[in-house]
XYZ file of C-alpha atoms in Angstrom:
303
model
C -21.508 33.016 12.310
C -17.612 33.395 12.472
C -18.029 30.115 14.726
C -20.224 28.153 12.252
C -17.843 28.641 9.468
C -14.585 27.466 11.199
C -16.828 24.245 12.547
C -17.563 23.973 8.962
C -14.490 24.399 7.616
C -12.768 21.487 10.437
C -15.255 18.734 9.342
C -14.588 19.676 5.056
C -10.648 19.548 6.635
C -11.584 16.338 7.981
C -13.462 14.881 5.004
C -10.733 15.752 2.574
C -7.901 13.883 5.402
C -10.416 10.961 5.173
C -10.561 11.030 0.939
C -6.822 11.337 0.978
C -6.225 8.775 3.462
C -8.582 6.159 1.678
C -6.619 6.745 -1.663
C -3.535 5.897 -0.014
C -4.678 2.590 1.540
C -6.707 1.947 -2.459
C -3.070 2.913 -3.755
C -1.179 0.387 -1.260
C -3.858 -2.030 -2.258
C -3.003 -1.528 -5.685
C 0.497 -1.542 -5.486
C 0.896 -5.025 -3.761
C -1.415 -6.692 -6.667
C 0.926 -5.501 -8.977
C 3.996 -6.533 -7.269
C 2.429 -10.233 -6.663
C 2.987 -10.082 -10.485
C 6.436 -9.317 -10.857
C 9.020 -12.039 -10.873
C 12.726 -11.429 -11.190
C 14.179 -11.226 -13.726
C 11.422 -8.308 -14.841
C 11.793 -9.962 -18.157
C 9.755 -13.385 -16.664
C 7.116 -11.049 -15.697
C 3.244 -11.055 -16.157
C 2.024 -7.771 -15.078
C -1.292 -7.302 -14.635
C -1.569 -3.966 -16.601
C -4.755 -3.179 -15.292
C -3.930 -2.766 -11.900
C -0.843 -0.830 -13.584
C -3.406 1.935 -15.102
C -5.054 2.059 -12.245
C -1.841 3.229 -10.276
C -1.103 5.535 -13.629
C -4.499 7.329 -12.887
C -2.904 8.533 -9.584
C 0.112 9.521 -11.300
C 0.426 13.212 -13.169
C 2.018 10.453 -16.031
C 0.076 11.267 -19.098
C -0.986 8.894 -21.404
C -0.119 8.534 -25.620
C -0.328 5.679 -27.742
C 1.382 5.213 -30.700
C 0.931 2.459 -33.136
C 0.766 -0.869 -30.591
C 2.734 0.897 -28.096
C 1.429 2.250 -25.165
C 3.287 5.342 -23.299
C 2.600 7.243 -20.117
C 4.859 10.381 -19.765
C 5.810 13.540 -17.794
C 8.043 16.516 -18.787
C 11.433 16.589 -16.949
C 13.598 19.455 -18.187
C 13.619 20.773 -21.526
C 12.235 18.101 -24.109
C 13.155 15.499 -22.159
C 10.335 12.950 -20.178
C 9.655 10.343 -18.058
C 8.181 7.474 -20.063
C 7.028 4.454 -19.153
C 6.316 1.931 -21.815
C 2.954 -0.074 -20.671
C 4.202 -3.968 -21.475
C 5.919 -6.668 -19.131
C 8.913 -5.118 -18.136
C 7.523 -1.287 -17.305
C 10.513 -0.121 -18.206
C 10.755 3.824 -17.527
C 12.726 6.255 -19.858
C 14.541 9.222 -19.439
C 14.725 10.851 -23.106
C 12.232 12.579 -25.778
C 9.277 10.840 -27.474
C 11.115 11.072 -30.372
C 14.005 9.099 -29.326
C 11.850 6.465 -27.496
C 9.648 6.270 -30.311
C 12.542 5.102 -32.691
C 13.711 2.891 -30.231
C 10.700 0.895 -29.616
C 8.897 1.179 -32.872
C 11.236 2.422 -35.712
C 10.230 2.128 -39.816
C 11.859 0.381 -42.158
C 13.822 4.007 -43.030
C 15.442 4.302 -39.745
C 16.784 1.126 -40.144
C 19.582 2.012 -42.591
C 21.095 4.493 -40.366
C 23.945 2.516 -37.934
C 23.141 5.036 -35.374
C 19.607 4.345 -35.110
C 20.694 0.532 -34.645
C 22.380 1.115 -31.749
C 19.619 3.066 -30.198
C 17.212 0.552 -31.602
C 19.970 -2.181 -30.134
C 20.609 -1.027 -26.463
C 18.161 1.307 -24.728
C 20.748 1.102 -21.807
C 21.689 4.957 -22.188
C 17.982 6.244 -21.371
C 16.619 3.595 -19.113
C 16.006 4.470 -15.815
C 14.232 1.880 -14.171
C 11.715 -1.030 -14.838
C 10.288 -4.141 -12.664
C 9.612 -3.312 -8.504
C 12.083 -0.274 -9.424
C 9.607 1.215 -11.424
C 6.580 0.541 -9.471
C 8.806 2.328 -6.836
C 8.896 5.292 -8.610
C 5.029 5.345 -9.967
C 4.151 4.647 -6.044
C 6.086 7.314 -4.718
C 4.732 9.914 -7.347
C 0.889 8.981 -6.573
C 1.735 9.290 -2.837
C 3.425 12.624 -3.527
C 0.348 14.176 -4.795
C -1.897 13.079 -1.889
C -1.998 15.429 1.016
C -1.542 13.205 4.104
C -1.015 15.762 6.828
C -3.160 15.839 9.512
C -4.279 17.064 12.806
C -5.265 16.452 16.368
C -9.001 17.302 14.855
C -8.406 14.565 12.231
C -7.349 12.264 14.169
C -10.261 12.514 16.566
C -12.810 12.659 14.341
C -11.205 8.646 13.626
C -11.435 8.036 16.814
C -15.308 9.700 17.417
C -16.273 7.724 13.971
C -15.669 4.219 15.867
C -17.086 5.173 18.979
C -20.498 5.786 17.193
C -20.081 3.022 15.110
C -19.897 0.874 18.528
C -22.852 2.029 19.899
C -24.858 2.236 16.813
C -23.933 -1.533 16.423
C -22.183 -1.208 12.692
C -19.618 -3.115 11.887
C -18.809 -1.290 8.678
C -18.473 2.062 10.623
C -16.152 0.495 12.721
C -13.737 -1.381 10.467
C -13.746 1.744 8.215
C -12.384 3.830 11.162
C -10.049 1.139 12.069
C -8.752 0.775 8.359
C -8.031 4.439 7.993
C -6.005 4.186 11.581
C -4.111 0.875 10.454
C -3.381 2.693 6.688
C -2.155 5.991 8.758
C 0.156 3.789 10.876
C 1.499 0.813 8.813
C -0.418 -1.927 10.482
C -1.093 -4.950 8.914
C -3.771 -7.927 9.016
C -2.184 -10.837 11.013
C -4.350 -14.163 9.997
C -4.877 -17.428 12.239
C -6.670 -20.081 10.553
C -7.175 -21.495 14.230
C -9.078 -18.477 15.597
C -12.756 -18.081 15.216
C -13.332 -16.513 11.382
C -15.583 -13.172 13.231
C -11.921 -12.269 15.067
C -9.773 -10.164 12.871
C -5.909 -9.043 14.034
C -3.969 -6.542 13.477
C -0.514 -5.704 14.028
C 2.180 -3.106 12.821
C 5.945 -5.191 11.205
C 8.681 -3.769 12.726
C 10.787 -6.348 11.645
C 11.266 -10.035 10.051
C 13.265 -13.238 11.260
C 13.809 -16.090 9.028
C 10.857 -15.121 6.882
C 9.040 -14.850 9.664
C 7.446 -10.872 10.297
C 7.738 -10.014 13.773
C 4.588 -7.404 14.892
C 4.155 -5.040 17.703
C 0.966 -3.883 19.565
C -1.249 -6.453 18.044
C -5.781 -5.519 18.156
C -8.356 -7.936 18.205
C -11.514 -6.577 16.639
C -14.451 -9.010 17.073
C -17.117 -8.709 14.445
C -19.975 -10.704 16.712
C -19.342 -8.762 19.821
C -17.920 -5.421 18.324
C -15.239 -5.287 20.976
C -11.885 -4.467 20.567
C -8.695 -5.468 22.251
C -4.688 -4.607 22.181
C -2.152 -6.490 23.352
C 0.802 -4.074 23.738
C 4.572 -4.440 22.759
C 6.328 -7.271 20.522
C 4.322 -10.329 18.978
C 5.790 -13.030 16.652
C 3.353 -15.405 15.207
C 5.672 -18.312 16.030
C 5.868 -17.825 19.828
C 4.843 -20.584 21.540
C 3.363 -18.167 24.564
C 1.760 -15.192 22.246
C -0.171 -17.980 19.974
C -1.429 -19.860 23.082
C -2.725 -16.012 24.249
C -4.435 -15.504 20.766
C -6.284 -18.602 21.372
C -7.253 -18.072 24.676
C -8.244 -14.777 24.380
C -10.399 -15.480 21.430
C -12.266 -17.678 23.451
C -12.596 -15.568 26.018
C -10.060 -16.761 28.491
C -7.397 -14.188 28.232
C -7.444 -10.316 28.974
C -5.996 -7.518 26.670
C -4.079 -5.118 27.666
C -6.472 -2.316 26.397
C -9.852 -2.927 25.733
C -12.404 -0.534 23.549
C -12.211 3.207 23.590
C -8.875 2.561 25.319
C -8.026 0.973 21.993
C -9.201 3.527 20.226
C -7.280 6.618 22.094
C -4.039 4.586 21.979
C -4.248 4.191 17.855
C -4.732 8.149 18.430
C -1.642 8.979 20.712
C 0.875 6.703 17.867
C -0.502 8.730 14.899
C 0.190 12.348 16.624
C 3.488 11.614 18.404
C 4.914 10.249 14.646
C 4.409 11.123 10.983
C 2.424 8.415 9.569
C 4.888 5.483 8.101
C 4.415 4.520 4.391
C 5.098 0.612 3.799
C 7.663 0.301 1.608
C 5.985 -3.186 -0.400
C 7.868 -2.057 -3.521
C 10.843 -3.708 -1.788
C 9.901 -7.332 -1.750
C 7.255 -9.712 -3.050
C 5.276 -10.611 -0.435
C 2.647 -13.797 -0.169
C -1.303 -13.257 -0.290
C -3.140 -13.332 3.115
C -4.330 -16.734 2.380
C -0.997 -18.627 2.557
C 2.378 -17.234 4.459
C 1.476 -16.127 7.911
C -1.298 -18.073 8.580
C 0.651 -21.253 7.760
C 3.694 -19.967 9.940
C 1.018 -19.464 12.653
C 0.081 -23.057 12.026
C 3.315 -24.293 12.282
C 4.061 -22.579 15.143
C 0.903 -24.200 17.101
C 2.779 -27.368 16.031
C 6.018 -26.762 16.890
């Protein structure tokens, strides 16, 4: 019995690494919608405050409303929160409701007092952040509350998850395990409008050159066939010589480096000799998968 329980108790381990792990991909997902809204100055924003409250949800923020106004807060120290107002801006507040509250949406009364006009005036003494800076800090507070540590079981159980997925011929079951590795280790579609639509890539940004992102260890999953290929070390969607072996080897013409469970066990060995990276996409705006980097691999084919 003692061994049934600690079997059980590894795959619930394993589920809840899995739950955790999907949030955090939903919460990256999430998080780069948003920022494809925000425009600098914050002020020339449009934020899509849907997507915001769905990022709020993940957050331990709170939510109040008062009169058109729209708050989500947590307690700092002593009456003093974290607020963020809910409009174009998402500005974030260090101070009490109170304050904020005759700031943003005083009466008539508090008008005759200068003091409150200068509150009412310049918000500069309690604002702590708003735009990607705030997103920033609503990201990092989600994240926080997810429990991303895992272990060699975990990790296995990824890799087990494909394998039967491969021989049970489901596509779904494989691209789910392949997701979960790709959110655990930072890698990123890389999209070829030349390449047949069933091939999907992969790679992980280690770096950017003239606005163009720079990948390493690049896999090839191919929907039709269910196999899977890597090709190992740097990639650059503009090389001349690593866009004619995309080609080639979508067609059939080129070998990868690592081909199947080989793929599979490599993904496995990167996630337990390094603690899974978190893309920092709060940092920069970055274009939808329809236009950038398949037009850079485009021009590169031309150039």
């Amino acid at each position: 019995m003692a061994g049934v329980t600690v079997i059980r108790t590894m795959e619930v381990e394993a589920m809840n690494f899995k739950k955790n792990l999907k949030s955090k991909i939903r919460l990256d997902g999430l998080l780069q919608r948003v920022l494809n809204t925000i425009r600098e100055p914050p002020e020339e924003s449009s934020v899509d405050k849907e997507l915001t409250r769905e990022i709020l949800k993940t957050t331990d923020f709170k939510y109040k409303k008062i009169g058109n106004l729209e708050f989500y807060m947590r307690p700092m120290e002593s009456e003093i929160m974290e607020i963020l107002v809910l409009e174009n801006e998402l500005p974030i507040y260090h101070t009490t409701l109170g304050d904020l509250t005759l700031r943003k949406n005083p009466h008539w009364q508090d008008l005759v007092s200068i003091r409150n006009l200068r509150k009412i005036m310049n918000d500069q003494d309690v604002l702590a952040s708003k735009g990607r800076e705030s997103l920033k800090r609503l990201y990092e507070n989600a994240l926080g509350r997810l429990d991303l540590t895992y272990t060699e079981d975990d990790i296995e159980s990824l890799v087990i998850d494909a394998q039967l997925g491969i021989e049970q011929r489901s596509v779904k079951r494989v691209r789910e395990s392949l997701d979960l590795f790709f959110g655990l280790l930072g890698f990123e579609p890389v999209l070829f409008k030349v390449i047949r639509p069933e091939v999907h890539m992969f790679g992980r940004p280690v770096s950017e050159r003239e606005g163009v992102p720079l990948f390493e260890h690049l896999v090839v999953f191919n929907e039709a066939t269910l196999s899977l290929g890597l090709r190992r070390g740097a990639f650059s969607p503009i090389n001349d010589l690593h866009l004619d072996w995309v080609i080639r080897y979508s067609d059939g013409m080129a070998e990868a480096d690592l081909h199947g469970t080989e793929v599979l066990e490599f993904l496995a060995e990167m996630a337990l000799s390094q603690k899974p990276l978190v893309r920092e996409m709060f940092i920069e705006w970055r274009p939808g998968p329809s236009d950038a980097r398949s037009t850079n691999a485009e021009a590169g084919m031309r150039g």
